[in-house]
Amino acid sequence: MSATLIDGTGIASEVRGEVGETVAEMRAKHGIAPGLAVALIGDDAASAVYVRMKERAAVEAGMASETIRLPADTSQDEALAVVRRLNDDARYHGILVQLPLPAHISEDAVIESINPDKDVDGLHPFNVGLLVAGKPRFIPATPAGIQELLLRSGNDPSGKHVVVCGRSNIVGKPIMNLLMQRKDGANATVTVCHTRTRDLGAMTRQADILIAAVGSPQMITADMVSDGVVVIDVGVNRVDAPERRRGYRLVGDVDFDAVSQKAAAITPVPGGVGPMTIAMLLRNTLNAARRSIHGESRPTA
Ligand SMILES: NC(=O)c1ccc[n+]([C@@H]2O[C@H](COP(=O)([O-])OP(=O)(O)OC[C@H]3O[C@@H](n4cnc5c(N)ncnc54)[C@H](OP(=O)(O)O)[C@@H]3O)[C@@H](O)[C@H]2O)c1
């Protein structure tokens, strides 16, 4: 079998187009442009790239966007003061603090200081609780993007066995909660694996849908999947590539060439989950702006 490619770039562009249309309607009808504020603290090169992409995408969708860049020696109090200022700034419906933060700043303290109504990353404990309770408001962008990729590529998870490798707060746990919901587009049976899982391959071979979010280059090999599996590769790993100008290339957590011989469908890296993360951040920002206009959340774009 040779897998169908799940085109994250194409699907993300569809979502961004839909968000852009709704933003234009909102501007015309209410005179309001959804606003996204991003705080970038420190000089992590990958974070700087992600933040630039988010800002550019927000502007392209017709949103107002500001990036606050702070040096690596910013104190925790200063970081909290920036979040408080953004909480009070009515131009911004969504606030995102780019992670990771410098080690001396508590991520929990910063995330918990964001107004949950503006928490478009969906990481505030209040929004995590809503997701777990089956009443999601802001779903973290990467898991939301994975669900959208599955649905728009014709791979509805309903009734399927989804095996997730990884249990982080930003990917593994929220995708588990999202796909097990009693809701259209979910209703999966979900197994979550991690470093203490005994015989990972025995688990992953049971998957109808396999989601790899471990942060370990090409760790999921062909012997770990069954024929016909649908594979979502969340991993973004740099590996040395001296022949490239930059000296590295990006690979996922899945051995793409070998696994795609057995899979029915698979996401590439890059061009799979990554573009969806940005698209869903925009959708969350749009929904935050809608809530500010209508009081309650409306159906998503
Ligand atoms: N494309 C995107 O938009 C996007 C967004 C977010 C993340 N990512 C990428 O996705 C990957 C995962 O990110 P993350 O933030 O979720 O990572 P993380 O916080 O480092 O979590 C990794 C998880 O994988 C598990 N794990 C690691 N090695 C394993 C192994 N050998 N066997 C079984 N489980 C293993 C860990 O288990 P323990 O809990 O037991 O340690 C942990 O739960 C990274 O490559 C990251 O760059 C991409």
PDB file of C-alpha atoms and ligand atoms in Angstrom, residues 50 142 165-172 193-197 200 212-216 219 233-237 253 273-275 277, ligand 1:
ATOM      1  CA  TYR A  50       6.753  30.514  14.815  1.00  0.00           C
ATOM      2  CA  THR A 142      -2.414  21.711  17.567  1.00  0.00           C
ATOM      3  CA  CYS A 165       2.071   8.546  21.535  1.00  0.00           C
ATOM      4  CA  GLY A 166       2.862  11.370  23.953  1.00  0.00           C
ATOM      5  CA  ARG A 167       1.018  12.848  26.948  1.00  0.00           C
ATOM      6  CA  SER A 168       2.058  16.507  26.965  1.00  0.00           C
ATOM      7  CA  ASN A 169      -0.327  19.255  28.020  1.00  0.00           C
ATOM      8  CA  ILE A 170      -0.197  20.879  24.594  1.00  0.00           C
ATOM      9  CA  VAL A 171      -0.706  17.816  22.373  1.00  0.00           C
ATOM     10  CA  GLY A 172      -1.177  14.371  23.930  1.00  0.00           C
ATOM     11  CA  CYS A 193       1.164   5.944  25.398  1.00  0.00           C
ATOM     12  CA  HIS A 194       4.303   7.428  26.969  1.00  0.00           C
ATOM     13  CA  THR A 195       7.774   6.455  28.105  1.00  0.00           C
ATOM     14  CA  ARG A 196       6.446   4.045  30.725  1.00  0.00           C
ATOM     15  CA  THR A 197       4.240   2.198  28.260  1.00  0.00           C
ATOM     16  CA  LEU A 200       4.860   0.482  22.582  1.00  0.00           C
ATOM     17  CA  ALA A 212       2.753  10.557  17.070  1.00  0.00           C
ATOM     18  CA  ALA A 213       3.750  13.429  19.372  1.00  0.00           C
ATOM     19  CA  VAL A 214       6.929  12.276  21.080  1.00  0.00           C
ATOM     20  CA  GLY A 215       9.596  14.678  19.808  1.00  0.00           C
ATOM     21  CA  SER A 216      11.930  11.878  18.744  1.00  0.00           C
ATOM     22  CA  MET A 219      10.847   6.847  16.142  1.00  0.00           C
ATOM     23  CA  ASP A 233       2.791  12.969  12.631  1.00  0.00           C
ATOM     24  CA  VAL A 234       2.995  15.914  15.023  1.00  0.00           C
ATOM     25  CA  GLY A 235       6.755  15.780  15.549  1.00  0.00           C
ATOM     26  CA  VAL A 236       9.041  18.525  14.351  1.00  0.00           C
ATOM     27  CA  ASN A 237      12.676  17.514  14.759  1.00  0.00           C
ATOM     28  CA  ASP A 253       8.364  11.395  14.739  1.00  0.00           C
ATOM     29  CA  VAL A 273       0.097  19.421  11.388  1.00  0.00           C
ATOM     30  CA  GLY A 274       2.273  22.574  11.533  1.00  0.00           C
ATOM     31  CA  PRO A 275       0.217  24.755   9.176  1.00  0.00           C
ATOM     32  CA  THR A 277      -1.723  24.849  14.260  1.00  0.00           C
TER      33      THR A 277
HETATM   34  N1  LIG B   1       3.472  20.908  14.413  1.00  0.00           N
HETATM   35  C1  LIG B   1       3.114  21.592  15.486  1.00  0.00           C
HETATM   36  O1  LIG B   1       2.401  22.567  15.407  1.00  0.00           O
HETATM   37  C2  LIG B   1       3.598  21.135  16.815  1.00  0.00           C
HETATM   38  C3  LIG B   1       3.004  21.653  17.983  1.00  0.00           C
HETATM   39  C4  LIG B   1       3.440  21.143  19.206  1.00  0.00           C
HETATM   40  C5  LIG B   1       4.450  20.204  19.249  1.00  0.00           C
HETATM   41  N2  LIG B   1       5.020  19.774  18.080  1.00  0.00           N
HETATM   42  C6  LIG B   1       6.067  18.738  18.081  1.00  0.00           C
HETATM   43  O2  LIG B   1       5.489  17.539  18.558  1.00  0.00           O
HETATM   44  C7  LIG B   1       6.443  16.796  19.296  1.00  0.00           C
HETATM   45  C8  LIG B   1       5.905  16.552  20.687  1.00  0.00           C
HETATM   46  O3  LIG B   1       5.735  17.798  21.331  1.00  0.00           O
HETATM   47  P1  LIG B   1       5.282  17.909  22.858  1.00  0.00           P
HETATM   48  O4  LIG B   1       5.381  19.327  23.259  1.00  0.00           O
HETATM   49  O5  LIG B   1       4.014  17.169  23.028  1.00  0.00           O
HETATM   50  O6  LIG B   1       6.527  17.108  23.516  1.00  0.00           O
HETATM   51  P2  LIG B   1       6.896  16.800  25.027  1.00  0.00           P
HETATM   52  O7  LIG B   1       6.268  17.758  25.968  1.00  0.00           O
HETATM   53  O8  LIG B   1       8.367  16.614  25.029  1.00  0.00           O
HETATM   54  O9  LIG B   1       6.204  15.380  25.275  1.00  0.00           O
HETATM   55  C9  LIG B   1       6.649  14.238  24.618  1.00  0.00           C
HETATM   56  C10 LIG B   1       5.816  13.074  25.053  1.00  0.00           C
HETATM   57  O10 LIG B   1       6.246  11.920  24.324  1.00  0.00           O
HETATM   58  C11 LIG B   1       6.529  10.881  25.221  1.00  0.00           C
HETATM   59  N3  LIG B   1       7.669  10.121  24.723  1.00  0.00           N
HETATM   60  C12 LIG B   1       8.912  10.588  24.443  1.00  0.00           C
HETATM   61  N4  LIG B   1       9.691   9.587  24.011  1.00  0.00           N
HETATM   62  C13 LIG B   1       8.938   8.466  24.018  1.00  0.00           C
HETATM   63  C14 LIG B   1       9.174   7.116  23.714  1.00  0.00           C
HETATM   64  N5  LIG B   1      10.393   6.700  23.309  1.00  0.00           N
HETATM   65  N6  LIG B   1       8.168   6.240  23.830  1.00  0.00           N
HETATM   66  C15 LIG B   1       6.947   6.630  24.253  1.00  0.00           C
HETATM   67  N7  LIG B   1       6.643   7.918  24.570  1.00  0.00           N
HETATM   68  C16 LIG B   1       7.634   8.820  24.462  1.00  0.00           C
HETATM   69  C17 LIG B   1       6.850  11.525  26.558  1.00  0.00           C
HETATM   70  O11 LIG B   1       6.531  10.622  27.600  1.00  0.00           O
HETATM   71  P3  LIG B   1       6.719  10.986  29.172  1.00  0.00           P
HETATM   72  O12 LIG B   1       5.531  11.843  29.523  1.00  0.00           O
HETATM   73  O13 LIG B   1       6.673   9.665  29.832  1.00  0.00           O
HETATM   74  O14 LIG B   1       8.015  11.696  29.272  1.00  0.00           O
HETATM   75  C18 LIG B   1       5.945  12.745  26.538  1.00  0.00           C
HETATM   76  O15 LIG B   1       4.671  12.446  27.063  1.00  0.00           O
HETATM   77  C19 LIG B   1       7.727  17.633  19.238  1.00  0.00           C
HETATM   78  O16 LIG B   1       8.510  17.191  18.150  1.00  0.00           O
HETATM   79  C20 LIG B   1       7.231  19.040  18.977  1.00  0.00           C
HETATM   80  O17 LIG B   1       8.198  19.835  18.303  1.00  0.00           O
HETATM   81  C21 LIG B   1       4.600  20.200  16.884  1.00  0.00           C
END
